[in-house]
Amino acid sequence: ELEESVGNTDAARDILKQAYEQSSNPLTFSLWQRLVRRLDGVIGARMCFSDTYGKRKQREEKNAIACGEGHFVYAAHAQLEFETNNEPAVALRVLKMAKSLFPDATLHDKEFFRLWMRVLIRLGDIEELRNLFKNSLVSENGGALATFSPQEQLRLFEDYFSWSRLKIKISCFFRL
């Protein structure tokens, strides 16, 4: 941020890219990608995600799947697409990609679950949302819902049911 604040954006970009390459984790990736988004826009941020494919692939091959860390980069990119770029459809594709690569990790990560739920609500995809909840409830280890406290579970279900009721009311209104 210091380099960026004095107008040295190239140095800021290089520093954050090096930080990610030396310590590839969600924080360094998010910082680097958000800087690229500010400087180069949406396409630049997407290219940043694409450019990390080799590094992500290395981590997957080095058993990142077993330690459950690989999906965080995907979640960080999906969150940027959803919140900053206002592209929930793109965010959903990224989340699905992460789920296919890291099924166990994504199943038990409550932030991943919460992001997926918010994306589906924004898209208005009630069937997919129902499947998300159903799969989380019937999982062998309890899934993501088991990692939430009872109060958090109640809040999630309240959000789900209130949105579901609203969707049904809207569809009934348009049938009239």
Coordinates of N, CA and C in Angstrom, one line a residue:
E1 N 0.8 -1.2 0.0 CA 0.0 0.0 0.0 C 0.9 1.3 0.0
L2 N 2.0 1.2 0.7 CA 2.9 2.3 0.7 C 3.4 2.7 -0.7
E3 N 3.8 1.7 -1.4 CA 4.3 1.9 -2.8 C 3.2 2.5 -3.7
E4 N 2.0 1.9 -3.5 CA 0.8 2.4 -4.3 C 0.5 3.9 -3.9
S5 N 0.6 4.2 -2.6 CA 0.2 5.5 -2.2 C 1.1 6.6 -2.7
V6 N 2.4 6.3 -3.0 CA 3.3 7.2 -3.5 C 3.4 7.2 -5.0
G7 N 2.5 6.4 -5.6 CA 2.3 6.4 -7.1 C 3.2 5.4 -7.8
N8 N 3.9 4.5 -7.0 CA 4.8 3.5 -7.6 C 4.0 2.2 -7.7
T9 N 3.1 2.2 -8.6 CA 2.2 1.0 -8.8 C 2.9 -0.2 -9.3
D10 N 3.9 0.0 -10.2 CA 4.6 -1.2 -10.7 C 5.3 -1.9 -9.6
A11 N 5.9 -1.1 -8.7 CA 6.7 -1.8 -7.6 C 5.7 -2.5 -6.6
A12 N 4.5 -1.8 -6.4 CA 3.5 -2.4 -5.5 C 3.0 -3.8 -6.1
R13 N 2.8 -3.8 -7.4 CA 2.4 -5.0 -8.1 C 3.4 -6.1 -8.0
D14 N 4.7 -5.7 -8.2 CA 5.8 -6.7 -8.1 C 6.0 -7.2 -6.7
I15 N 5.9 -6.4 -5.7 CA 6.0 -6.8 -4.4 C 4.9 -7.8 -4.0
L16 N 3.7 -7.5 -4.3 CA 2.6 -8.4 -4.0 C 2.6 -9.7 -4.8
K17 N 3.1 -9.6 -6.0 CA 3.2 -10.8 -6.8 C 4.3 -11.7 -6.2
Q18 N 5.4 -11.1 -5.8 CA 6.5 -11.9 -5.2 C 6.0 -12.5 -3.9
A19 N 5.3 -11.7 -3.1 CA 4.8 -12.2 -1.8 C 3.9 -13.5 -2.1
Y20 N 3.1 -13.4 -3.1 CA 2.2 -14.6 -3.4 C 3.1 -15.8 -3.9
E21 N 4.1 -15.5 -4.7 CA 4.9 -16.6 -5.2 C 5.8 -17.2 -4.1
Q22 N 6.2 -16.4 -3.2 CA 7.0 -17.0 -2.1 C 6.2 -17.7 -1.0
S23 N 5.0 -17.1 -0.8 CA 4.1 -17.7 0.2 C 2.7 -17.7 -0.3
S24 N 2.4 -18.7 -1.1 CA 1.0 -18.7 -1.8 C 0.0 -19.1 -0.7
N25 N -0.8 -18.1 -0.3 CA -1.9 -18.3 0.6 C -3.0 -17.3 0.3
P26 N -4.1 -17.5 0.9 CA -5.3 -16.7 0.5 C -5.0 -15.2 0.7
L27 N -4.3 -14.8 1.8 CA -4.1 -13.4 2.1 C -3.2 -12.8 1.0
T28 N -2.1 -13.4 0.6 CA -1.2 -12.8 -0.4 C -1.9 -12.8 -1.7
F29 N -2.7 -13.8 -2.0 CA -3.4 -13.8 -3.3 C -4.4 -12.7 -3.4
S30 N -5.2 -12.5 -2.3 CA -6.2 -11.5 -2.3 C -5.7 -10.1 -2.4
L31 N -4.6 -9.9 -1.7 CA -4.0 -8.5 -1.7 C -3.5 -8.2 -3.1
W32 N -2.8 -9.2 -3.7 CA -2.3 -9.0 -5.1 C -3.4 -8.9 -6.1
Q33 N -4.4 -9.7 -6.0 CA -5.5 -9.7 -7.0 C -6.3 -8.4 -6.8
R34 N -6.5 -7.9 -5.6 CA -7.3 -6.7 -5.4 C -6.5 -5.4 -5.9
L35 N -5.2 -5.5 -5.8 CA -4.4 -4.4 -6.3 C -4.5 -4.4 -7.9
V36 N -4.4 -5.6 -8.5 CA -4.5 -5.7 -9.9 C -5.9 -5.2 -10.4
R37 N -6.9 -5.5 -9.6 CA -8.2 -5.1 -9.9 C -8.4 -3.6 -9.9
R38 N -7.7 -2.9 -8.9 CA -7.8 -1.5 -8.8 C -7.0 -0.8 -10.0
L39 N -5.9 -1.4 -10.4 CA -5.1 -0.9 -11.4 C -5.5 -1.2 -12.8
D40 N -5.9 -2.5 -13.1 CA -6.1 -2.9 -14.4 C -7.6 -3.3 -14.7
G41 N -8.4 -3.3 -13.7 CA -9.8 -3.6 -13.9 C -10.2 -5.0 -13.8
V42 N -11.4 -5.4 -14.2 CA -11.9 -6.7 -14.0 C -11.1 -7.7 -14.8
I43 N -10.8 -7.4 -16.1 CA -10.1 -8.3 -16.9 C -8.7 -8.6 -16.3
G44 N -8.0 -7.6 -15.8 CA -6.7 -7.7 -15.2 C -6.8 -8.7 -14.0
A45 N -7.8 -8.5 -13.2 CA -7.9 -9.4 -12.0 C -8.2 -10.9 -12.4
R46 N -9.0 -11.0 -13.5 CA -9.2 -12.4 -14.0 C -7.9 -13.0 -14.6
M47 N -7.2 -12.2 -15.2 CA -5.9 -12.7 -15.7 C -4.9 -13.0 -14.6
C48 N -5.0 -12.3 -13.5 CA -4.2 -12.6 -12.3 C -4.6 -14.0 -11.8
F49 N -5.8 -14.3 -11.7 CA -6.3 -15.6 -11.3 C -5.8 -16.7 -12.3
S50 N -5.9 -16.4 -13.6 CA -5.5 -17.4 -14.6 C -4.0 -17.6 -14.5
D51 N -3.2 -16.5 -14.3 CA -1.8 -16.6 -14.2 C -1.3 -17.5 -13.0
T52 N -2.1 -17.6 -12.0 CA -1.7 -18.5 -10.9 C -2.0 -20.0 -11.1
Y53 N -2.5 -20.3 -12.3 CA -2.9 -21.7 -12.5 C -1.7 -22.6 -12.3
G54 N -0.5 -22.3 -12.8 CA 0.6 -23.1 -12.6 C 1.0 -23.3 -11.1
K55 N 0.9 -22.3 -10.3 CA 1.2 -22.4 -8.9 C 0.1 -23.2 -8.2
R56 N -1.2 -23.0 -8.6 CA -2.2 -23.8 -8.0 C -2.1 -25.2 -8.3
K57 N -1.7 -25.5 -9.6 CA -1.5 -26.9 -10.0 C -0.4 -27.6 -9.2
Q58 N 0.7 -26.8 -9.0 CA 1.8 -27.4 -8.2 C 1.3 -27.7 -6.8
R59 N 0.5 -26.9 -6.2 CA 0.0 -27.1 -4.8 C -0.9 -28.3 -4.8
E60 N -1.7 -28.5 -5.8 CA -2.6 -29.6 -5.9 C -1.7 -30.9 -6.0
E61 N -0.7 -30.9 -6.8 CA 0.2 -32.0 -7.0 C 1.0 -32.3 -5.7
K62 N 1.3 -31.3 -4.9 CA 2.0 -31.5 -3.7 C 1.1 -31.8 -2.5
N63 N -0.1 -32.4 -2.8 CA -1.0 -32.8 -1.8 C -1.7 -31.7 -1.1
A64 N -1.9 -30.6 -1.7 CA -2.7 -29.5 -1.1 C -4.1 -29.9 -0.9
I65 N -4.5 -30.9 -1.7 CA -5.9 -31.4 -1.5 C -6.1 -32.0 -0.1
A66 N -5.1 -32.8 0.3 CA -5.1 -33.5 1.5 C -5.1 -32.5 2.7
C67 N -4.3 -31.4 2.6 CA -4.2 -30.5 3.7 C -5.3 -29.4 3.7
G68 N -6.1 -29.4 2.6 CA -7.3 -28.6 2.5 C -7.1 -27.1 2.3
E69 N -5.9 -26.7 1.7 CA -5.7 -25.3 1.6 C -5.9 -24.8 0.2
G70 N -6.0 -25.6 -0.8 CA -6.0 -25.2 -2.2 C -7.3 -24.4 -2.6
H71 N -8.4 -24.7 -1.9 CA -9.7 -24.1 -2.3 C -9.8 -22.6 -1.9
F72 N -8.9 -22.1 -1.0 CA -8.9 -20.8 -0.6 C -8.7 -19.7 -1.7
V73 N -7.8 -20.1 -2.6 CA -7.5 -19.1 -3.7 C -8.8 -19.0 -4.6
Y74 N -9.4 -20.1 -4.8 CA -10.7 -20.1 -5.6 C -11.7 -19.3 -4.9
A75 N -11.8 -19.5 -3.6 CA -12.8 -18.8 -2.8 C -12.5 -17.3 -2.8
A76 N -11.3 -16.9 -2.7 CA -10.9 -15.5 -2.7 C -11.3 -14.9 -4.1
H77 N -11.0 -15.6 -5.2 CA -11.4 -15.1 -6.5 C -12.9 -15.0 -6.7
A78 N -13.6 -16.0 -6.2 CA -15.1 -16.0 -6.3 C -15.6 -14.8 -5.5
Q79 N -15.1 -14.5 -4.3 CA -15.5 -13.4 -3.5 C -15.3 -12.1 -4.3
L80 N -14.2 -12.0 -4.9 CA -13.9 -10.7 -5.7 C -14.9 -10.6 -6.8
E81 N -15.2 -11.7 -7.5 CA -16.1 -11.6 -8.6 C -17.5 -11.3 -8.1
F82 N -17.9 -11.8 -7.0 CA -19.2 -11.6 -6.4 C -19.4 -10.2 -5.9
E83 N -18.5 -9.8 -5.0 CA -18.7 -8.6 -4.3 C -18.2 -7.3 -5.0
T84 N -17.1 -7.5 -5.7 CA -16.5 -6.3 -6.3 C -16.9 -6.1 -7.8
N85 N -16.9 -7.2 -8.5 CA -17.2 -7.2 -9.9 C -18.7 -7.3 -10.2
N86 N -19.4 -7.7 -9.1 CA -20.9 -7.9 -9.2 C -21.2 -8.9 -10.3
E87 N -20.5 -10.0 -10.3 CA -20.7 -11.1 -11.3 C -20.9 -12.4 -10.6
P88 N -22.1 -12.6 -10.0 CA -22.4 -13.9 -9.3 C -22.3 -15.1 -10.1
A89 N -22.6 -15.0 -11.4 CA -22.5 -16.2 -12.3 C -21.1 -16.7 -12.4
V90 N -20.2 -15.7 -12.6 CA -18.8 -16.1 -12.6 C -18.3 -16.7 -11.3
A91 N -18.7 -16.0 -10.2 CA -18.4 -16.5 -8.9 C -18.8 -18.0 -8.7
L92 N -20.0 -18.3 -9.2 CA -20.6 -19.6 -9.0 C -19.7 -20.6 -9.8
R93 N -19.3 -20.3 -11.0 CA -18.4 -21.2 -11.8 C -17.1 -21.4 -11.1
V94 N -16.6 -20.4 -10.4 CA -15.3 -20.6 -9.7 C -15.5 -21.4 -8.5
L95 N -16.6 -21.2 -7.8 CA -16.9 -22.1 -6.6 C -17.1 -23.5 -7.0
K96 N -17.8 -23.8 -8.1 CA -18.0 -25.1 -8.6 C -16.7 -25.8 -9.0
M97 N -15.8 -25.0 -9.6 CA -14.5 -25.5 -9.9 C -13.7 -25.9 -8.7
A98 N -13.8 -25.1 -7.6 CA -13.1 -25.4 -6.4 C -13.7 -26.7 -5.7
K99 N -15.0 -26.8 -5.8 CA -15.7 -28.0 -5.2 C -15.3 -29.2 -5.9
S100 N -15.1 -29.1 -7.3 CA -14.8 -30.3 -8.0 C -13.3 -30.7 -7.7
L101 N -12.4 -29.8 -7.4 CA -11.0 -30.1 -7.2 C -10.8 -30.4 -5.7
F102 N -11.6 -29.8 -4.8 CA -11.3 -30.0 -3.4 C -12.7 -30.3 -2.7
P103 N -13.3 -31.5 -3.0 CA -14.6 -31.8 -2.4 C -14.7 -31.8 -0.9
D104 N -13.7 -32.4 -0.3 CA -13.7 -32.5 1.2 C -13.5 -31.2 1.9
A105 N -12.5 -30.4 1.4 CA -12.2 -29.1 2.0 C -13.4 -28.2 1.9
T106 N -14.0 -28.1 0.7 CA -15.1 -27.2 0.5 C -16.4 -27.6 1.3
L107 N -16.5 -28.9 1.5 CA -17.7 -29.4 2.2 C -17.7 -29.0 3.7
H108 N -16.5 -28.8 4.3 CA -16.4 -28.5 5.7 C -15.9 -27.0 6.0
D109 N -15.9 -26.2 5.0 CA -15.5 -24.8 5.2 C -16.7 -23.9 5.3
K110 N -16.9 -23.4 6.5 CA -18.2 -22.6 6.6 C -18.2 -21.3 5.8
E111 N -17.0 -20.7 5.7 CA -17.0 -19.4 4.9 C -17.3 -19.7 3.4
F112 N -16.8 -20.8 2.9 CA -17.0 -21.3 1.6 C -18.5 -21.5 1.4
F113 N -19.1 -22.2 2.3 CA -20.5 -22.5 2.3 C -21.4 -21.2 2.3
R114 N -21.0 -20.3 3.2 CA -21.7 -19.0 3.3 C -21.6 -18.2 2.0
L115 N -20.4 -18.2 1.4 CA -20.3 -17.5 0.1 C -21.1 -18.1 -1.0
W116 N -21.1 -19.5 -1.0 CA -21.9 -20.2 -2.0 C -23.3 -19.9 -1.9
M117 N -23.8 -19.9 -0.6 CA -25.2 -19.6 -0.3 C -25.6 -18.2 -0.8
R118 N -24.7 -17.2 -0.5 CA -25.0 -15.8 -0.9 C -25.1 -15.7 -2.4
V119 N -24.2 -16.4 -3.1 CA -24.1 -16.3 -4.6 C -25.4 -16.9 -5.1
L120 N -25.9 -18.0 -4.6 CA -27.1 -18.7 -5.1 C -28.3 -17.8 -4.8
I121 N -28.3 -17.2 -3.7 CA -29.5 -16.3 -3.4 C -29.5 -15.1 -4.3
R122 N -28.3 -14.5 -4.6 CA -28.3 -13.4 -5.6 C -28.7 -13.8 -7.0
L123 N -28.4 -15.1 -7.3 CA -28.7 -15.6 -8.7 C -30.2 -16.0 -8.7
G124 N -30.8 -16.2 -7.5 CA -32.2 -16.7 -7.5 C -32.3 -18.1 -7.9
D125 N -31.3 -18.9 -7.6 CA -31.3 -20.3 -8.0 C -31.8 -21.2 -6.8
I126 N -33.1 -21.3 -6.6 CA -33.6 -22.0 -5.4 C -33.3 -23.5 -5.4
E127 N -33.3 -24.1 -6.6 CA -33.1 -25.5 -6.7 C -31.6 -25.8 -6.2
E128 N -30.7 -25.1 -6.7 CA -29.3 -25.3 -6.3 C -29.1 -25.0 -4.9
L129 N -29.8 -24.0 -4.3 CA -29.7 -23.7 -2.9 C -30.2 -24.8 -2.1
R130 N -31.3 -25.4 -2.5 CA -31.9 -26.5 -1.8 C -30.9 -27.7 -1.8
N131 N -30.3 -27.9 -2.9 CA -29.3 -29.0 -3.0 C -28.1 -28.7 -2.1
L132 N -27.7 -27.5 -2.0 CA -26.6 -27.1 -1.2 C -26.9 -27.5 0.3
F133 N -28.1 -27.1 0.7 CA -28.5 -27.4 2.1 C -28.6 -28.9 2.3
K134 N -29.3 -29.6 1.3 CA -29.5 -31.0 1.4 C -28.2 -31.8 1.5
N135 N -27.2 -31.4 0.7 CA -25.9 -32.1 0.7 C -25.2 -31.8 2.0
S136 N -25.3 -30.7 2.5 CA -24.7 -30.3 3.8 C -25.3 -31.1 5.0
L137 N -26.5 -31.4 4.9 CA -27.2 -32.1 6.0 C -27.0 -33.6 5.9
V138 N -26.8 -34.2 4.7 CA -26.7 -35.6 4.6 C -25.3 -36.1 4.5
S139 N -24.3 -35.2 4.6 CA -22.9 -35.6 4.6 C -22.6 -36.6 5.7
E140 N -21.6 -37.4 5.5 CA -21.2 -38.4 6.6 C -20.7 -37.7 7.8
N141 N -19.9 -36.6 7.6 CA -19.3 -35.9 8.8 C -20.1 -34.6 9.1
G142 N -21.3 -34.5 8.6 CA -22.1 -33.4 8.9 C -21.9 -32.2 8.0
G143 N -20.9 -32.2 7.2 CA -20.7 -31.1 6.2 C -20.5 -29.8 6.9
A144 N -20.6 -28.8 6.1 CA -20.4 -27.4 6.5 C -21.3 -27.0 7.7
L145 N -22.5 -27.5 7.6 CA -23.5 -27.1 8.7 C -23.0 -27.5 10.0
A146 N -22.3 -28.6 10.1 CA -21.9 -29.1 11.4 C -20.8 -28.2 12.0
T147 N -20.1 -27.4 11.2 CA -19.1 -26.5 11.7 C -19.7 -25.2 12.3
F148 N -20.9 -25.0 12.0 CA -21.6 -23.8 12.5 C -22.1 -24.0 13.9
S149 N -22.1 -23.0 14.7 CA -22.8 -23.1 16.0 C -24.3 -23.2 15.8
P150 N -25.0 -23.6 16.8 CA -26.5 -23.7 16.6 C -27.1 -22.3 16.3
Q151 N -26.6 -21.3 16.8 CA -27.1 -19.9 16.5 C -26.9 -19.6 15.0
E152 N -25.7 -19.9 14.6 CA -25.3 -19.6 13.2 C -26.2 -20.5 12.2
Q153 N -26.4 -21.8 12.6 CA -27.2 -22.6 11.8 C -28.6 -22.1 11.7
L154 N -29.2 -21.6 12.8 CA -30.5 -21.0 12.8 C -30.6 -19.8 11.9
R155 N -29.6 -18.9 12.0 CA -29.5 -17.7 11.1 C -29.5 -18.1 9.6
L156 N -28.7 -19.1 9.3 CA -28.6 -19.6 7.9 C -30.0 -20.1 7.4
F157 N -30.6 -20.9 8.2 CA -31.9 -21.5 7.9 C -33.0 -20.3 7.8
E158 N -32.9 -19.4 8.7 CA -33.8 -18.2 8.6 C -33.6 -17.5 7.3
D159 N -32.4 -17.2 6.9 CA -32.1 -16.6 5.6 C -32.6 -17.4 4.4
Y160 N -32.4 -18.7 4.5 CA -32.8 -19.6 3.4 C -34.3 -19.6 3.3
F161 N -35.0 -19.8 4.5 CA -36.5 -19.9 4.4 C -37.1 -18.5 4.1
S162 N -36.6 -17.4 4.5 CA -37.2 -16.1 4.2 C -37.0 -15.8 2.7
W163 N -35.8 -16.2 2.2 CA -35.6 -16.0 0.7 C -36.5 -16.9 -0.1
S164 N -36.6 -18.2 0.4 CA -37.4 -19.2 -0.3 C -38.9 -18.7 -0.4
R165 N -39.4 -18.2 0.8 CA -40.8 -17.8 0.8 C -41.0 -16.6 -0.1
L166 N -40.0 -15.6 -0.1 CA -40.1 -14.5 -1.0 C -40.2 -14.9 -2.4
K167 N -39.3 -15.9 -2.8 CA -39.2 -16.3 -4.2 C -40.6 -17.0 -4.6
I168 N -41.2 -17.7 -3.7 CA -42.5 -18.4 -4.0 C -43.6 -17.3 -4.1
K169 N -43.6 -16.3 -3.3 CA -44.6 -15.2 -3.4 C -44.4 -14.5 -4.7
I170 N -43.2 -14.2 -5.1 CA -43.0 -13.5 -6.3 C -43.4 -14.3 -7.5
S171 N -43.1 -15.6 -7.5 CA -43.6 -16.5 -8.6 C -45.1 -16.6 -8.7
C172 N -45.7 -16.6 -7.5 CA -47.2 -16.7 -7.5 C -47.8 -15.4 -8.0
F173 N -47.2 -14.3 -7.7 CA -47.7 -13.0 -8.2 C -47.6 -12.9 -9.7
F174 N -46.5 -13.4 -10.3 CA -46.4 -13.3 -11.7 C -47.3 -14.3 -12.5
R175 N -47.8 -15.3 -11.8 CA -48.7 -16.2 -12.4 C -50.1 -15.6 -12.5
L176 N -50.4 -14.7 -11.7 CA -51.7 -14.0 -11.8 C -51.9 -13.3 -13.0

